[in-house]
Amino acid sequence: MKKTIVSLVVLCMAFLSSGVAMAQGRWGVTLGADLTNLVFDQKLFKVNYNVGVTAGVTGELMMPGIGFGFDAAVLYTQRGAGLHLGDKPLWASQGYGKENCMLHYLEIPIHFKFKYKNLDGFENTLMPIIFVGPEFSFLMGHNDLKAMNYPGGEFGLDVGLGAEIFRKFQVNASYTWGLSYCVKTKQLDDFIGKNRTWKLTCTYFF
């Protein structure tokens, strides 16, 4: 897992470096917030959304003239959800009630994106964007909810839209489907939860 993390970080930093060196390449800083729910195999207990944060650096490389390109980021992301474990005697008998499950990730999203530029000059003020791509999340820590086991990371699919403002700011909204599990209960075999995350971010490009 550590080798995988190092390899992906090196790949993303190489992407950022190559992007800056090209005419259509640039990088910036990203800040945002997310709203996450955990979806389990079965609805044994109620789950609430929790608010988290995300921050890091983003690189963008666009093909000249056609509006297509890529971006990649290295982000710290906090996700989580409220789990009503006390709804079931299995956990209530151990003293669990409504518990927060908080997860801290090193997140590497890679997007294929399109910017609609044919707006008769208005694109210099506001330019629509759509994007899609994989998201690799590596677990750096959690709040040690002892009813759960935690894998080393997860994989998801990110889809979103946004706008570029004055060629400097990008405001994006996205939804991420967790395709692999992020938590597993210790006392029920194969009872797993996957992240479902709404995210709003703003990137300032230099």
Tab-separated table of C-alpha atoms in Angstrom:
chain	number	residue	atom	x	y	z
A	1	MET	CA	0.000	0.000	0.000
A	2	LYS	CA	2.817	2.436	0.887
A	3	LYS	CA	4.511	1.761	-2.467
A	4	THR	CA	1.193	2.414	-4.240
A	5	ILE	CA	0.739	5.729	-2.411
A	6	VAL	CA	4.283	6.841	-3.246
A	7	SER	CA	3.883	5.838	-6.903
A	8	LEU	CA	0.609	7.754	-7.291
A	9	VAL	CA	1.969	10.843	-5.550
A	10	VAL	CA	5.052	10.794	-7.812
A	11	LEU	CA	2.812	10.349	-10.866
A	12	CYS	CA	0.622	13.298	-9.842
A	13	MET	CA	3.599	15.536	-9.102
A	14	ALA	CA	5.083	14.637	-12.502
A	15	PHE	CA	1.727	15.527	-14.050
A	16	LEU	CA	1.747	18.885	-12.276
A	17	SER	CA	5.316	19.598	-13.355
A	18	SER	CA	4.675	18.726	-16.982
A	19	GLY	CA	1.467	20.785	-16.936
A	20	VAL	CA	3.205	23.903	-15.685
A	21	ALA	CA	5.875	23.540	-18.368
A	22	MET	CA	3.286	23.594	-21.181
A	23	ALA	CA	1.388	26.607	-22.510
A	24	GLN	CA	-2.001	25.214	-21.408
A	25	GLY	CA	-0.780	23.795	-18.105
A	26	ARG	CA	-1.190	25.403	-14.679
A	27	TRP	CA	-1.643	24.605	-11.021
A	28	GLY	CA	-3.537	26.030	-8.076
A	29	VAL	CA	-4.733	25.617	-4.508
A	30	THR	CA	-8.049	23.952	-3.678
A	31	LEU	CA	-10.345	24.355	-0.680
A	32	GLY	CA	-13.754	22.836	-0.175
A	33	ALA	CA	-16.358	21.049	1.905
A	34	ASP	CA	-18.062	17.690	1.543
A	35	LEU	CA	-21.258	16.039	2.724
A	36	THR	CA	-20.870	12.279	3.165
A	37	ASN	CA	-23.184	9.364	3.833
A	38	LEU	CA	-22.233	5.715	4.361
A	39	VAL	CA	-24.300	3.203	2.411
A	40	PHE	CA	-24.293	-0.312	3.882
A	41	ASP	CA	-25.299	-3.612	2.284
A	42	GLN	CA	-28.429	-3.712	4.432
A	43	LYS	CA	-30.313	-0.995	6.308
A	44	LEU	CA	-29.760	-2.335	9.825
A	45	PHE	CA	-29.503	1.114	11.406
A	46	LYS	CA	-30.022	4.746	10.526
A	47	VAL	CA	-27.126	6.678	8.993
A	48	ASN	CA	-26.791	10.490	8.963
A	49	TYR	CA	-24.760	12.725	6.688
A	50	ASN	CA	-21.709	14.455	8.179
A	51	VAL	CA	-19.876	17.532	6.915
A	52	GLY	CA	-16.132	17.342	6.190
A	53	VAL	CA	-13.393	19.423	4.607
A	54	THR	CA	-10.892	19.081	1.769
A	55	ALA	CA	-7.751	21.038	0.862
A	56	GLY	CA	-4.682	20.619	-1.335
A	57	VAL	CA	-3.153	21.367	-4.731
A	58	THR	CA	-4.576	20.818	-8.225
A	59	GLY	CA	-2.889	20.699	-11.628
A	60	GLU	CA	-4.653	21.179	-14.955
A	61	LEU	CA	-3.551	20.397	-18.507
A	62	MET	CA	-5.845	21.492	-21.366
A	63	MET	CA	-5.573	20.704	-25.066
A	64	PRO	CA	-5.181	23.973	-27.009
A	65	GLY	CA	-8.341	25.195	-28.717
A	66	ILE	CA	-10.728	22.241	-28.258
A	67	GLY	CA	-11.783	22.506	-24.618
A	68	PHE	CA	-10.762	18.983	-23.570
A	69	GLY	CA	-8.167	18.235	-20.933
A	70	PHE	CA	-7.274	16.650	-17.622
A	71	ASP	CA	-6.747	17.607	-14.056
A	72	ALA	CA	-5.285	15.827	-11.039
A	73	ALA	CA	-5.046	16.798	-7.398
A	74	VAL	CA	-3.391	15.780	-4.146
A	75	LEU	CA	-5.824	16.553	-1.313
A	76	TYR	CA	-6.373	16.015	2.376
A	77	THR	CA	-10.023	15.010	2.805
A	78	GLN	CA	-12.104	14.351	5.907
A	79	ARG	CA	-15.236	12.271	5.445
A	80	GLY	CA	-17.641	10.589	7.795
A	81	ALA	CA	-21.180	9.800	8.849
A	82	GLY	CA	-23.287	9.382	11.969
A	83	LEU	CA	-24.162	5.746	12.671
A	84	HIS	CA	-27.133	4.923	14.938
A	85	LEU	CA	-25.604	1.663	16.177
A	86	GLY	CA	-27.849	1.755	19.236
A	87	ASP	CA	-30.816	0.933	16.978
A	88	LYS	CA	-29.793	-2.738	17.206
A	89	PRO	CA	-29.321	-4.810	20.392
A	90	LEU	CA	-26.055	-6.216	19.007
A	91	TRP	CA	-24.384	-2.816	19.478
A	92	ALA	CA	-26.692	-1.268	22.076
A	93	SER	CA	-25.728	-4.041	24.528
A	94	GLN	CA	-22.102	-2.867	24.204
A	95	GLY	CA	-22.952	0.731	25.028
A	96	TYR	CA	-23.057	2.108	21.496
A	97	GLY	CA	-25.606	4.750	20.581
A	98	LYS	CA	-25.310	7.345	17.816
A	99	GLU	CA	-21.631	7.247	16.879
A	100	ASN	CA	-19.621	9.369	14.472
A	101	CYS	CA	-17.389	7.491	12.055
A	102	MET	CA	-14.751	9.960	10.827
A	103	LEU	CA	-12.201	9.064	8.141
A	104	HIS	CA	-9.117	11.041	7.073
A	105	TYR	CA	-7.730	10.454	3.573
A	106	LEU	CA	-4.963	11.371	1.199
A	107	GLU	CA	-7.123	11.727	-1.895
A	108	ILE	CA	-5.973	11.690	-5.518
A	109	PRO	CA	-8.756	12.464	-8.029
A	110	ILE	CA	-7.950	12.352	-11.758
A	111	HIS	CA	-10.528	13.926	-14.074
A	112	PHE	CA	-11.165	14.036	-17.796
A	113	LYS	CA	-12.807	17.446	-18.293
A	114	PHE	CA	-14.423	19.627	-20.915
A	115	LYS	CA	-14.733	23.419	-20.905
A	116	TYR	CA	-17.298	25.019	-23.214
A	117	LYS	CA	-15.399	27.944	-24.741
A	118	ASN	CA	-17.593	29.004	-27.687
A	119	LEU	CA	-19.394	31.844	-25.907
A	120	ASP	CA	-18.379	34.869	-28.010
A	121	GLY	CA	-15.972	36.166	-25.396
A	122	PHE	CA	-18.209	35.583	-22.374
A	123	GLU	CA	-16.002	32.568	-21.543
A	124	ASN	CA	-13.416	35.039	-20.272
A	125	THR	CA	-15.894	35.892	-17.518
A	126	LEU	CA	-17.648	32.574	-16.973
A	127	MET	CA	-16.958	29.212	-18.637
A	128	PRO	CA	-19.016	26.021	-17.964
A	129	ILE	CA	-17.132	22.811	-17.064
A	130	ILE	CA	-18.065	19.127	-16.829
A	131	PHE	CA	-15.755	16.356	-15.614
A	132	VAL	CA	-15.572	12.673	-14.703
A	133	GLY	CA	-12.869	10.366	-13.455
A	134	PRO	CA	-11.546	7.975	-10.794
A	135	GLU	CA	-10.752	8.974	-7.246
A	136	PHE	CA	-8.138	7.109	-5.175
A	137	SER	CA	-8.363	7.616	-1.399
A	138	PHE	CA	-5.717	6.331	1.021
A	139	LEU	CA	-6.667	6.161	4.690
A	140	MET	CA	-4.391	8.235	6.930
A	141	GLY	CA	-6.429	7.985	10.138
A	142	HIS	CA	-9.850	7.616	11.751
A	143	ASN	CA	-11.572	8.300	15.066
A	144	ASP	CA	-11.196	4.668	16.167
A	145	LEU	CA	-14.837	3.649	16.313
A	146	LYS	CA	-14.130	0.185	17.680
A	147	ALA	CA	-17.225	-1.432	16.181
A	148	MET	CA	-15.627	-1.079	12.727
A	149	ASN	CA	-12.645	-2.382	10.803
A	150	TYR	CA	-10.948	-0.104	8.294
A	151	PRO	CA	-9.228	-0.997	5.008
A	152	GLY	CA	-6.185	0.930	3.854
A	153	GLY	CA	-8.172	2.984	1.363
A	154	GLU	CA	-10.926	3.023	-1.191
A	155	PHE	CA	-11.685	3.708	-4.847
A	156	GLY	CA	-14.528	5.764	-6.281
A	157	LEU	CA	-15.959	7.430	-9.377
A	158	ASP	CA	-16.309	11.227	-9.356
A	159	VAL	CA	-18.745	13.110	-11.634
A	160	GLY	CA	-19.338	16.835	-11.544
A	161	LEU	CA	-19.865	20.203	-13.141
A	162	GLY	CA	-18.757	23.717	-12.442
A	163	ALA	CA	-17.652	27.025	-13.857
A	164	GLU	CA	-14.424	28.911	-14.416
A	165	ILE	CA	-14.618	32.565	-13.381
A	166	PHE	CA	-12.317	35.225	-14.860
A	167	ARG	CA	-9.933	32.458	-16.010
A	168	LYS	CA	-8.609	32.204	-12.442
A	169	PHE	CA	-11.205	30.569	-10.190
A	170	GLN	CA	-12.925	27.224	-10.674
A	171	VAL	CA	-15.985	26.430	-8.571
A	172	ASN	CA	-17.029	22.778	-8.888
A	173	ALA	CA	-19.746	20.558	-7.460
A	174	SER	CA	-19.359	16.791	-7.692
A	175	TYR	CA	-20.726	13.478	-6.481
A	176	THR	CA	-18.506	10.493	-5.694
A	177	TRP	CA	-19.718	6.887	-5.695
A	178	GLY	CA	-17.529	4.723	-3.486
A	179	LEU	CA	-16.924	1.541	-5.488
A	180	SER	CA	-14.999	-0.254	-2.748
A	181	TYR	CA	-15.821	-0.413	0.943
A	182	CYS	CA	-14.437	2.031	3.497
A	183	VAL	CA	-15.626	0.346	6.724
A	184	LYS	CA	-16.659	-3.150	7.763
A	185	THR	CA	-18.413	-4.154	10.999
A	186	LYS	CA	-16.372	-6.398	13.274
A	187	GLN	CA	-19.253	-8.619	14.422
A	188	LEU	CA	-21.197	-9.218	11.206
A	189	ASP	CA	-19.396	-10.983	8.378
A	190	ASP	CA	-19.226	-9.003	5.136
A	191	PHE	CA	-21.410	-6.126	6.394
A	192	ILE	CA	-19.669	-3.270	4.614
A	193	GLY	CA	-20.210	0.434	4.071
A	194	LYS	CA	-19.282	2.588	1.078
A	195	ASN	CA	-18.884	6.349	0.918
A	196	ARG	CA	-21.338	8.509	-1.022
A	197	THR	CA	-20.047	12.069	-1.077
A	198	TRP	CA	-21.266	15.439	-2.329
A	199	LYS	CA	-18.400	17.905	-2.657
A	200	LEU	CA	-18.121	21.632	-3.324
A	201	THR	CA	-14.645	23.010	-4.072
A	202	CYS	CA	-13.017	26.236	-5.204
A	203	THR	CA	-9.596	26.291	-6.879
A	204	TYR	CA	-7.501	29.385	-7.487
A	205	PHE	CA	-5.093	28.892	-10.387
A	206	PHE	CA	-1.815	30.786	-10.576
